[in-house]
XYZ file of C-alpha atoms in Angstrom:
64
model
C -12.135 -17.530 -34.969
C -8.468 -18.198 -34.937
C -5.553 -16.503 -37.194
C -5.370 -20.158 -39.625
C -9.006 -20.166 -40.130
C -9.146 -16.700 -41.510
C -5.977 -17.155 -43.524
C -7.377 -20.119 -45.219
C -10.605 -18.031 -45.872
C -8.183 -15.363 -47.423
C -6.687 -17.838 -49.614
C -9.775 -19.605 -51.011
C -11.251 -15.697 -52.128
C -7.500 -15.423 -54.085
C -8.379 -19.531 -55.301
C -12.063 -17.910 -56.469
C -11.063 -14.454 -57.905
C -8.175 -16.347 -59.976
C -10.901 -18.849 -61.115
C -13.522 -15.651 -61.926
C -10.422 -14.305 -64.038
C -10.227 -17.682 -65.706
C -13.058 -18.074 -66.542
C -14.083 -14.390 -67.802
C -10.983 -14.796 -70.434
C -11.898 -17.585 -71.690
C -15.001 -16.569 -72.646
C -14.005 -12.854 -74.212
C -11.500 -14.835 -76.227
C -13.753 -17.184 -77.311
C -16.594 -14.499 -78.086
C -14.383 -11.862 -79.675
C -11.272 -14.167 -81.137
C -9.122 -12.112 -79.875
C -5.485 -13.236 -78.486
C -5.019 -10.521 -75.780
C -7.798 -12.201 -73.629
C -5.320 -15.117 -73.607
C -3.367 -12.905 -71.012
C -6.265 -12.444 -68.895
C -6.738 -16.570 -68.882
C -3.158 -16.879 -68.020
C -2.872 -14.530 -65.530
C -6.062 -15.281 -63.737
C -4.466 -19.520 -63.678
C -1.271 -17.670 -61.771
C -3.036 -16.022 -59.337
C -5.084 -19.356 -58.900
C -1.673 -20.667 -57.767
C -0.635 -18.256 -55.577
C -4.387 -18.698 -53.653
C -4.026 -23.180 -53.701
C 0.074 -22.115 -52.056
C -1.408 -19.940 -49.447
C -4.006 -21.823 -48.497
C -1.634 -24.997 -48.419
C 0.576 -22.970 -46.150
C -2.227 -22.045 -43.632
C -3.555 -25.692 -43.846
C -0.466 -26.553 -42.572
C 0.178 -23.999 -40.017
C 2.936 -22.148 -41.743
C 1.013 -19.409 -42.686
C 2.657 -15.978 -41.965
């Protein structure tokens, strides 16, 4: 297994933990009605953004 492969493996588990994050505050916000889980949804979209970047570096070879 090279050094791209597992870099793009890295980057899809950040892609699935944001999406886990996303999806868990959506749900406690729309079970409790509370605002603060709000942070949780946004927060959990960033880090899904971060992951799709990394993993479009590594695709591309310019992973570090």
């Amino acid at each position: 297994m090279n050094a791209n492969a597992s870099s793009q493996r890295g980057a899809l588990v950040v892609v699935f933990v944001g999406i886990a994050l996303t999806v868990a505050g959506s749900v406690l916000a729309f079970l409790t009605h509370e605002p603060s889980w709000r942070h949780l949804l946004a927060g959990g979209g960033l880090i899904q953004i971060v992951g799709w970047v990394r993993y479009s570096r590594a695709r591309r070879g310019g992973a570090e």
